[in-house]
């Protein structure tokens, strides 16, 4: 529910618009002149002002200028005559956030009011972004404040000091290696080496030698002995990314190395003891790979001691803005650009987009935007076209429901539920994404019986 100041010297228009805005879920303060409106603007808590342009005495244009000058950030919507674009342009230049042409279509007025209110809420969020904090002590490199990430932080904090194997699962680009490094840096092995390998990056023939090393003469061109990654990680952490790509024939040897804490180089006769903390990551659920026979069950159970499920970025709500601000600061310093943050409109687009490439895609998006930015804040024009043109409804693309014939009410119900899931149950964030005020959202939750869900 927003507090709106409605200004018009026509009493019938004031009653009509005021009643419709009230039915839309807002508190409406009506005033019949600009002078009365200025007094209310200085004494009452307001979220937006809607004023007619043509009024006796002080007109709406001067009122807009006065309010914007006295209360920067308070959005003003101006009602202008149909076809009078010069007046609309003058209103925008005077600081108006938006305009509506007369005769006023009541539903359009509500849409415009919700739009300016959303911009204001986003502006308030954006102003707080530089003060965002990362993860708990030892995990500061990971940024997030959403409920799904708080669960991840809690789990990581509890297992960081252990030597137990950890399996990190999540979509590509969610930051699995960053989590592995955070576990290493936050644990008692932080003084030891952190050794990482992507199992999909090497041919099968070289992977065994890379992991376990080889003896001199073990194969053609093996002119000298080589120490494998297990031995290199002694006293520290060995991280294997995309372990689902590990050749099936090599999996028994990895299982033995994990069980015995010892490795035998290719072509060697002597096992070497290796004291390592083992962390693995997979883009696909390993249990599914076991079910289809692509991954050994015994190795899976050896790895599946502690499993960290990283949520996709689309399920982390406002974290996208925290990460976006972090990347802005990073690339502004790196590229020597004067960019310091996001405009509310650009922030809204970052929230609307569903980020199939997750944090990696967001990082690349911000790097491009900072490089092309023409001002000190990123605007929609700086974003890639796919992000700039997206709509909040694209959250539904990630669902796997079959197409069916449903009523509009059922479609709305499903979409509200999906957005709530994406924000981890945060109703404030869900209301921003849906373009609703909190009162309307709560009414719809009760109407569709979503409260318990």
Short mmCIF file of C-alpha atoms in Angstrom, two decimals:
data_model
loop_
_atom_site.label_atom_id
_atom_site.label_comp_id
_atom_site.label_asym_id
_atom_site.label_seq_id
_atom_site.Cartn_x
_atom_site.Cartn_y
_atom_site.Cartn_z
CA UNK A 1 0.00 0.00 0.00
CA UNK A 2 1.41 3.35 -1.07
CA UNK A 3 0.58 6.83 0.19
CA UNK A 4 -0.46 8.92 -2.82
CA UNK A 5 -1.13 12.66 -3.07
CA UNK A 6 -3.72 13.41 -5.78
CA UNK A 7 -4.03 17.04 -6.93
CA UNK A 8 -6.80 18.44 -9.19
CA UNK A 9 -8.97 21.57 -9.01
CA UNK A 10 -11.91 19.65 -10.55
CA UNK A 11 -13.78 18.06 -7.58
CA UNK A 12 -15.53 15.42 -9.72
CA UNK A 13 -12.23 14.31 -11.29
CA UNK A 14 -10.62 14.30 -7.86
CA UNK A 15 -13.37 12.00 -6.52
CA UNK A 16 -13.27 9.68 -9.55
CA UNK A 17 -9.50 9.21 -9.63
CA UNK A 18 -9.21 9.04 -5.85
CA UNK A 19 -11.83 6.28 -5.62
CA UNK A 20 -10.12 4.21 -8.34
CA UNK A 21 -6.66 4.53 -6.78
CA UNK A 22 -8.14 3.54 -3.42
CA UNK A 23 -9.71 0.44 -4.99
CA UNK A 24 -6.26 -0.31 -6.40
CA UNK A 25 -4.96 -0.75 -2.87
CA UNK A 26 -3.49 2.67 -2.08
CA UNK A 27 -4.10 5.37 0.53
CA UNK A 28 -5.05 8.55 -1.33
CA UNK A 29 -4.78 12.11 0.00
CA UNK A 30 -6.83 14.49 -2.20
CA UNK A 31 -6.09 18.20 -2.56
CA UNK A 32 -7.89 20.77 -4.74
CA UNK A 33 -5.00 23.18 -5.38
CA UNK A 34 -1.24 23.25 -5.80
CA UNK A 35 -0.85 25.40 -2.67
CA UNK A 36 -2.66 22.81 -0.54
CA UNK A 37 -0.62 20.06 -2.19
CA UNK A 38 2.68 21.77 -1.30
CA UNK A 39 1.62 21.96 2.33
CA UNK A 40 0.70 18.25 2.32
CA UNK A 41 3.98 17.34 0.58
CA UNK A 42 5.98 18.85 3.45
CA UNK A 43 3.94 17.35 6.30
CA UNK A 44 2.67 13.95 5.16
CA UNK A 45 4.60 10.74 4.38
CA UNK A 46 4.19 10.24 0.63
CA UNK A 47 5.28 7.66 -1.92
CA UNK A 48 4.11 9.48 -5.07
CA UNK A 49 2.23 12.56 -6.31
CA UNK A 50 -0.32 12.64 -9.16
CA UNK A 51 -1.21 16.13 -10.35
CA UNK A 52 -3.23 17.70 -13.13
CA UNK A 53 -1.25 20.04 -15.36
CA UNK A 54 -3.89 22.76 -15.91
CA UNK A 55 -5.04 24.27 -12.60
CA UNK A 56 -5.99 27.76 -11.50
CA UNK A 57 -3.25 29.58 -9.63
CA UNK A 58 -0.05 27.56 -9.54
CA UNK A 59 -0.16 24.95 -12.35
CA UNK A 60 1.00 21.36 -12.22
CA UNK A 61 4.31 22.13 -13.94
CA UNK A 62 5.40 24.57 -11.24
CA UNK A 63 4.09 22.23 -8.55
CA UNK A 64 6.18 19.43 -10.01
CA UNK A 65 9.31 21.60 -10.00
CA UNK A 66 8.72 22.66 -6.38
CA UNK A 67 8.13 19.12 -5.13
CA UNK A 68 11.11 17.66 -7.00
CA UNK A 69 13.30 20.46 -5.65
CA UNK A 70 12.12 20.04 -2.05
CA UNK A 71 11.84 16.24 -2.00
CA UNK A 72 14.23 14.64 -4.49
CA UNK A 73 13.29 11.05 -5.17
CA UNK A 74 9.54 11.55 -4.65
CA UNK A 75 7.98 10.56 -8.01
CA UNK A 76 5.48 12.90 -9.65
CA UNK A 77 3.00 11.79 -12.33
CA UNK A 78 1.48 14.62 -14.42
CA UNK A 79 -1.93 14.45 -16.15
CA UNK A 80 -1.76 16.20 -19.54
CA UNK A 81 -4.28 16.90 -22.30
CA UNK A 82 -4.50 14.29 -25.07
CA UNK A 83 -2.07 15.02 -27.91
CA UNK A 84 -0.26 17.80 -26.07
CA UNK A 85 3.20 16.26 -26.26
CA UNK A 86 4.89 19.63 -25.69
CA UNK A 87 3.30 19.75 -22.23
CA UNK A 88 4.33 16.14 -21.55
CA UNK A 89 7.93 16.86 -22.53
CA UNK A 90 7.93 20.00 -20.37
CA UNK A 91 6.67 17.94 -17.43
CA UNK A 92 9.45 15.39 -17.83
CA UNK A 93 12.01 18.21 -18.05
CA UNK A 94 10.54 19.67 -14.86
CA UNK A 95 11.34 16.40 -13.10
CA UNK A 96 8.13 14.39 -13.53
CA UNK A 97 8.65 10.63 -13.42
CA UNK A 98 5.84 9.89 -15.90
CA UNK A 99 2.70 11.34 -17.45
CA UNK A 100 -0.82 10.18 -18.33
CA UNK A 101 -2.93 11.76 -21.08
CA UNK A 102 -6.51 12.91 -20.51
CA UNK A 103 -9.20 11.68 -20.68
CA UNK A 104 -7.64 9.36 -18.14
CA UNK A 105 -8.06 5.61 -18.57
CA UNK A 106 -8.33 4.48 -14.96
CA UNK A 107 -6.51 1.16 -15.38
CA UNK A 108 -3.69 2.87 -17.28
CA UNK A 109 -3.30 5.33 -14.40
CA UNK A 110 -2.89 2.43 -11.97
CA UNK A 111 -0.26 0.85 -14.23
CA UNK A 112 1.72 4.09 -14.43
CA UNK A 113 1.50 4.62 -10.66
CA UNK A 114 2.71 1.06 -10.00
CA UNK A 115 5.55 1.66 -12.45
CA UNK A 116 6.83 4.79 -10.73
CA UNK A 117 6.43 3.19 -7.31
CA UNK A 118 8.48 0.22 -8.45
CA UNK A 119 11.20 2.54 -9.74
CA UNK A 120 11.26 4.29 -6.37
CA UNK A 121 11.54 1.02 -4.45
CA UNK A 122 14.35 -0.09 -6.75
CA UNK A 123 16.09 3.26 -6.30
CA UNK A 124 16.02 2.76 -2.53
CA UNK A 125 17.44 -0.76 -2.92
CA UNK A 126 20.14 0.42 -5.32
CA UNK A 127 21.27 3.15 -2.90
CA UNK A 128 21.94 0.47 -0.27
CA UNK A 129 23.91 -1.84 -2.57
CA UNK A 130 27.43 -0.50 -1.84
CA UNK A 131 26.88 -1.46 1.81
CA UNK A 132 26.07 -5.10 1.04
CA UNK A 133 28.14 -7.67 2.87
CA UNK A 134 29.37 -11.02 1.64
CA UNK A 135 29.31 -14.40 3.33
CA UNK A 136 30.29 -15.18 6.93
CA UNK A 137 33.84 -15.07 8.21
CA UNK A 138 36.13 -17.13 6.01
CA UNK A 139 33.58 -17.10 3.18
CA UNK A 140 33.69 -13.38 2.34
CA UNK A 141 34.35 -14.06 -1.35
CA UNK A 142 30.79 -15.31 -1.84
CA UNK A 143 28.11 -12.61 -1.98
CA UNK A 144 24.47 -13.22 -1.16
CA UNK A 145 21.67 -12.38 1.25
CA UNK A 146 18.78 -14.48 -0.09
CA UNK A 147 17.30 -17.35 1.96
CA UNK A 148 18.78 -20.05 -0.36
CA UNK A 149 22.26 -18.54 0.02
CA UNK A 150 21.91 -18.18 3.78
CA UNK A 151 21.35 -21.95 3.90
CA UNK A 152 24.49 -22.47 1.81
CA UNK A 153 26.51 -20.16 4.11
CA UNK A 154 25.30 -22.03 7.17
CA UNK A 155 26.36 -25.38 5.73
CA UNK A 156 29.74 -24.12 4.50
CA UNK A 157 30.54 -22.56 7.88
CA UNK A 158 29.86 -25.89 9.60
CA UNK A 159 32.01 -28.04 7.29
CA UNK A 160 34.88 -25.67 6.42
CA UNK A 161 37.18 -26.98 9.19
CA UNK A 162 36.45 -30.65 8.49
CA UNK A 163 38.43 -33.02 6.29
CA UNK A 164 35.23 -34.63 5.01
CA UNK A 165 34.77 -34.91 1.25
CA UNK A 166 32.34 -32.35 -0.20
CA UNK A 167 30.27 -32.63 -3.37
CA UNK A 168 29.08 -29.31 -4.86
CA UNK A 169 26.18 -29.54 -7.31
CA UNK A 170 24.64 -26.73 -9.31
CA UNK A 171 24.07 -25.37 -12.79
CA UNK A 172 26.97 -24.11 -14.87
CA UNK A 173 28.03 -20.63 -13.81
CA UNK A 174 26.71 -20.76 -10.23
CA UNK A 175 30.19 -20.43 -8.68
CA UNK A 176 31.14 -23.97 -7.68
CA UNK A 177 34.90 -23.35 -7.80
CA UNK A 178 34.41 -20.16 -5.79
CA UNK A 179 32.67 -22.21 -3.09
CA UNK A 180 35.47 -24.80 -3.16
CA UNK A 181 38.08 -22.07 -2.70
CA UNK A 182 36.03 -20.54 0.10
CA UNK A 183 35.93 -23.92 1.88
CA UNK A 184 39.70 -24.17 1.55
CA UNK A 185 40.39 -20.58 2.64
CA UNK A 186 37.97 -20.84 5.55
CA UNK A 187 39.29 -24.18 6.83
CA UNK A 188 42.32 -25.37 8.78
CA UNK A 189 44.12 -26.33 5.53
CA UNK A 190 44.23 -22.71 4.31
CA UNK A 191 48.04 -22.63 4.58
CA UNK A 192 48.31 -25.63 2.23
CA UNK A 193 47.93 -25.66 -1.57
CA UNK A 194 44.62 -25.43 -3.39
CA UNK A 195 44.86 -27.53 -6.56
CA UNK A 196 42.02 -27.51 -9.10
CA UNK A 197 41.34 -29.50 -12.26
CA UNK A 198 38.42 -29.54 -14.68
CA UNK A 199 37.90 -33.19 -15.63
CA UNK A 200 36.27 -32.21 -18.94
CA UNK A 201 39.26 -30.11 -20.02
CA UNK A 202 41.71 -32.98 -20.65
CA UNK A 203 41.63 -36.00 -22.97
CA UNK A 204 40.93 -39.28 -21.18
CA UNK A 205 44.44 -40.56 -21.98
CA UNK A 206 46.10 -37.69 -20.11
CA UNK A 207 43.73 -37.44 -17.16
CA UNK A 208 45.13 -40.41 -15.22
CA UNK A 209 48.69 -39.11 -15.51
CA UNK A 210 47.55 -35.61 -14.52
CA UNK A 211 45.83 -36.88 -11.38
CA UNK A 212 48.24 -39.56 -10.19
CA UNK A 213 51.52 -38.70 -11.96
CA UNK A 214 53.67 -41.13 -13.92
CA UNK A 215 57.02 -42.87 -13.65
CA UNK A 216 59.83 -42.33 -16.12
CA UNK A 217 59.30 -44.53 -19.19
CA UNK A 218 55.71 -45.33 -18.26
CA UNK A 219 54.66 -44.54 -21.84
CA UNK A 220 56.05 -43.01 -25.00
CA UNK A 221 57.57 -39.56 -24.38
CA UNK A 222 57.57 -40.09 -20.58
CA UNK A 223 61.26 -39.13 -20.40
CA UNK A 224 61.02 -37.92 -16.82
CA UNK A 225 58.85 -38.77 -13.86
CA UNK A 226 55.94 -36.44 -13.10
CA UNK A 227 54.21 -35.67 -9.82
CA UNK A 228 50.41 -35.84 -10.05
CA UNK A 229 47.86 -33.40 -8.65
CA UNK A 230 47.08 -35.62 -5.67
CA UNK A 231 50.69 -35.36 -4.54
CA UNK A 232 50.83 -31.64 -5.36
CA UNK A 233 47.80 -31.04 -3.12
CA UNK A 234 49.40 -32.81 -0.11
CA UNK A 235 48.48 -30.89 3.05
CA UNK A 236 45.83 -28.86 1.22
CA UNK A 237 42.76 -29.30 -0.98
CA UNK A 238 42.21 -31.05 -4.31
CA UNK A 239 39.22 -29.82 -6.26
CA UNK A 240 37.89 -31.75 -9.28
CA UNK A 241 35.32 -29.82 -11.29
CA UNK A 242 32.87 -31.54 -13.68
CA UNK A 243 33.62 -34.88 -12.05
CA UNK A 244 30.66 -36.31 -13.97
CA UNK A 245 32.99 -36.19 -17.01
CA UNK A 246 35.56 -38.49 -15.34
CA UNK A 247 36.08 -41.58 -17.57
CA UNK A 248 34.27 -44.63 -16.20
CA UNK A 249 37.46 -46.70 -16.39
CA UNK A 250 39.33 -44.20 -14.20
CA UNK A 251 36.69 -44.04 -11.48
CA UNK A 252 37.85 -47.19 -9.57
CA UNK A 253 41.37 -45.75 -9.24
CA UNK A 254 39.99 -42.47 -7.88
CA UNK A 255 37.83 -44.43 -5.43
CA UNK A 256 40.88 -46.34 -4.16
CA UNK A 257 42.88 -43.11 -3.81
CA UNK A 258 40.12 -41.58 -1.70
CA UNK A 259 39.75 -44.65 0.48
CA UNK A 260 43.46 -45.37 1.03
CA UNK A 261 44.71 -41.77 0.92
CA UNK A 262 47.49 -43.03 -1.32
CA UNK A 263 48.20 -42.95 -5.08
CA UNK A 264 50.34 -45.04 -7.40
CA UNK A 265 51.76 -43.17 -10.42
CA UNK A 266 51.17 -44.61 -13.88
CA UNK A 267 53.90 -47.19 -14.48
CA UNK A 268 55.10 -46.94 -10.87
CA UNK A 269 55.52 -49.67 -8.25
CA UNK A 270 55.31 -47.64 -5.04
CA UNK A 271 52.27 -45.91 -3.56
CA UNK A 272 52.67 -42.40 -2.18
CA UNK A 273 50.66 -41.22 0.83
CA UNK A 274 48.61 -38.12 0.12
CA UNK A 275 46.96 -36.05 2.85
CA UNK A 276 44.35 -34.06 0.92
CA UNK A 277 40.88 -32.69 1.50
CA UNK A 278 38.84 -33.73 -1.54
CA UNK A 279 36.13 -31.52 -3.08
CA UNK A 280 34.25 -32.42 -6.26
CA UNK A 281 31.70 -30.50 -8.32
CA UNK A 282 29.18 -31.45 -10.97
CA UNK A 283 26.86 -29.51 -13.30
CA UNK A 284 24.46 -32.47 -13.30
CA UNK A 285 23.06 -34.39 -10.31
CA UNK A 286 25.45 -37.31 -9.82
CA UNK A 287 22.64 -39.51 -8.54
CA UNK A 288 21.01 -39.22 -11.98
CA UNK A 289 24.32 -40.14 -13.63
CA UNK A 290 24.47 -43.25 -11.39
CA UNK A 291 20.91 -44.18 -12.40
CA UNK A 292 21.78 -44.11 -16.08
CA UNK A 293 24.99 -46.09 -15.56
CA UNK A 294 27.42 -43.27 -16.39
CA UNK A 295 28.91 -42.99 -12.88
CA UNK A 296 29.94 -45.66 -10.40
CA UNK A 297 27.60 -46.03 -7.44
CA UNK A 298 30.40 -46.83 -4.96
CA UNK A 299 32.34 -43.70 -5.95
CA UNK A 300 29.17 -41.61 -5.72
CA UNK A 301 28.54 -42.71 -2.14
CA UNK A 302 32.18 -41.99 -1.30
CA UNK A 303 31.71 -38.42 -2.57
CA UNK A 304 28.19 -37.89 -1.27
CA UNK A 305 29.15 -37.28 2.37
CA UNK A 306 28.40 -33.54 2.42
CA UNK A 307 26.50 -32.18 -0.57
CA UNK A 308 26.22 -28.44 -1.22
CA UNK A 309 23.40 -27.56 -3.62
CA UNK A 310 24.08 -24.16 -5.17
CA UNK A 311 20.86 -22.38 -6.23
CA UNK A 312 20.66 -20.87 -9.73
CA UNK A 313 20.79 -17.08 -9.86
CA UNK A 314 17.12 -16.87 -10.88
CA UNK A 315 16.21 -18.41 -7.49
CA UNK A 316 18.27 -15.91 -5.47
CA UNK A 317 16.00 -12.85 -5.75
CA UNK A 318 17.76 -9.58 -4.94
CA UNK A 319 21.20 -11.21 -4.87
CA UNK A 320 21.46 -10.32 -8.56
CA UNK A 321 21.67 -6.63 -7.56
CA UNK A 322 24.29 -7.28 -4.86
CA UNK A 323 26.42 -9.23 -7.33
CA UNK A 324 25.83 -6.63 -10.04
CA UNK A 325 27.10 -3.86 -7.76
CA UNK A 326 30.17 -5.92 -6.83
CA UNK A 327 30.98 -6.49 -10.51
CA UNK A 328 30.44 -2.80 -11.32
CA UNK A 329 33.02 -1.82 -8.72
CA UNK A 330 35.45 -4.46 -9.99
CA UNK A 331 35.22 -3.57 -13.69
CA UNK A 332 35.02 0.18 -13.15
CA UNK A 333 38.40 -0.01 -11.39
CA UNK A 334 39.81 -2.44 -13.94
CA UNK A 335 38.69 -0.49 -17.02
CA UNK A 336 39.16 2.99 -15.57
CA UNK A 337 35.51 3.90 -16.00
CA UNK A 338 33.58 6.36 -13.74
CA UNK A 339 30.62 3.97 -13.21
CA UNK A 340 29.52 3.75 -9.57
CA UNK A 341 26.21 1.88 -9.69
CA UNK A 342 22.92 0.99 -11.35
CA UNK A 343 19.99 3.16 -12.35
CA UNK A 344 16.64 1.92 -10.97
CA UNK A 345 15.47 1.02 -14.48
CA UNK A 346 18.59 -1.07 -15.15
CA UNK A 347 18.24 -2.72 -11.74
CA UNK A 348 14.68 -3.67 -12.66
CA UNK A 349 15.88 -5.36 -15.86
CA UNK A 350 18.51 -7.34 -13.94
CA UNK A 351 15.73 -8.58 -11.64
CA UNK A 352 13.41 -9.41 -14.56
CA UNK A 353 15.93 -11.49 -16.54
CA UNK A 354 16.17 -15.19 -15.60
CA UNK A 355 19.98 -15.58 -16.11
CA UNK A 356 20.31 -19.03 -17.74
CA UNK A 357 24.11 -18.61 -17.53
CA UNK A 358 23.87 -17.69 -13.84
CA UNK A 359 26.58 -15.61 -12.12
CA UNK A 360 29.02 -16.07 -15.00
CA UNK A 361 26.52 -14.55 -17.44
CA UNK A 362 25.80 -11.66 -15.05
CA UNK A 363 29.51 -10.97 -14.69
CA UNK A 364 29.99 -10.83 -18.47
CA UNK A 365 26.89 -8.64 -18.82
CA UNK A 366 28.19 -6.11 -16.29
CA UNK A 367 31.68 -6.06 -17.82
CA UNK A 368 30.16 -5.20 -21.20
CA UNK A 369 27.83 -2.60 -19.70
CA UNK A 370 30.62 -0.85 -17.76
CA UNK A 371 32.80 -0.76 -20.87
CA UNK A 372 30.03 0.88 -22.93
CA UNK A 373 28.48 3.10 -20.24
CA UNK A 374 28.13 6.78 -21.03
CA UNK A 375 27.50 7.97 -17.46
CA UNK A 376 28.21 7.19 -13.84
CA UNK A 377 25.29 4.75 -13.56
CA UNK A 378 24.35 1.87 -15.84
CA UNK A 379 21.10 2.44 -17.75
CA UNK A 380 18.99 0.03 -19.80
CA UNK A 381 20.74 1.05 -23.04
CA UNK A 382 24.07 -0.17 -21.61
CA UNK A 383 22.75 -3.72 -21.07
CA UNK A 384 22.82 -6.50 -23.69
CA UNK A 385 19.69 -6.54 -25.82
CA UNK A 386 18.47 -9.87 -24.42
CA UNK A 387 18.49 -8.36 -20.91
CA UNK A 388 17.18 -4.92 -21.91
CA UNK A 389 14.15 -6.41 -23.71
CA UNK A 390 13.20 -9.06 -21.15
CA UNK A 391 10.03 -9.09 -19.07
CA UNK A 392 9.42 -10.43 -15.57
CA UNK A 393 7.14 -13.10 -17.03
CA UNK A 394 10.22 -14.85 -18.44
CA UNK A 395 10.61 -16.52 -15.03
CA UNK A 396 8.07 -19.02 -16.32
CA UNK A 397 10.53 -20.21 -19.00
CA UNK A 398 12.46 -22.25 -16.47
CA UNK A 399 9.47 -24.44 -15.60
CA UNK A 400 8.92 -27.83 -17.13
CA UNK A 401 5.13 -27.85 -16.99
CA UNK A 402 3.41 -29.05 -20.18
CA UNK A 403 1.34 -26.55 -22.06
CA UNK A 404 -2.29 -26.78 -21.03
CA UNK A 405 -5.47 -24.75 -21.29
CA UNK A 406 -5.82 -22.75 -18.09
CA UNK A 407 -7.87 -19.75 -17.04
CA UNK A 408 -6.20 -16.37 -16.66
CA UNK A 409 -6.67 -16.65 -12.90
CA UNK A 410 -4.84 -19.99 -12.87
CA UNK A 411 -2.03 -18.59 -15.04
CA UNK A 412 -1.66 -15.65 -12.61
CA UNK A 413 -1.73 -18.02 -9.63
CA UNK A 414 1.05 -20.18 -11.09
CA UNK A 415 3.18 -17.17 -11.97
CA UNK A 416 2.89 -15.68 -8.47
CA UNK A 417 3.88 -19.04 -7.00
CA UNK A 418 6.91 -19.32 -9.31
CA UNK A 419 8.13 -15.82 -8.45
CA UNK A 420 7.73 -16.54 -4.74
CA UNK A 421 9.79 -19.69 -5.20
CA UNK A 422 12.41 -17.72 -7.14
CA UNK A 423 12.70 -15.17 -4.32
CA UNK A 424 12.85 -17.80 -1.60
CA UNK A 425 9.49 -16.68 -0.18
CA UNK A 426 10.53 -13.00 0.10
CA UNK A 427 7.20 -11.23 -0.48
CA UNK A 428 8.76 -7.77 -0.77
CA UNK A 429 11.08 -8.91 -3.57
CA UNK A 430 8.23 -10.86 -5.18
CA UNK A 431 6.00 -7.78 -5.15
CA UNK A 432 8.72 -5.72 -6.87
CA UNK A 433 9.21 -8.35 -9.58
CA UNK A 434 5.45 -8.76 -10.11
CA UNK A 435 4.90 -4.98 -10.20
CA UNK A 436 2.40 -5.16 -7.34
CA UNK A 437 2.20 -3.39 -4.02
CA UNK A 438 2.41 -5.59 -0.94
CA UNK A 439 -1.29 -5.22 -0.06
CA UNK A 440 -2.35 -6.39 -3.53
CA UNK A 441 0.09 -9.32 -3.34
CA UNK A 442 -1.27 -10.40 0.06
CA UNK A 443 -4.82 -10.14 -1.27
CA UNK A 444 -3.94 -12.35 -4.23
CA UNK A 445 -2.15 -14.84 -1.97
CA UNK A 446 -5.32 -15.16 0.09
CA UNK A 447 -7.53 -15.27 -3.01
CA UNK A 448 -5.49 -18.09 -4.59
CA UNK A 449 -4.88 -19.82 -1.24
CA UNK A 450 -1.10 -19.60 -1.66
CA UNK A 451 -0.33 -18.57 1.91
CA UNK A 452 0.23 -22.11 3.18
CA UNK A 453 2.11 -23.12 0.02
#
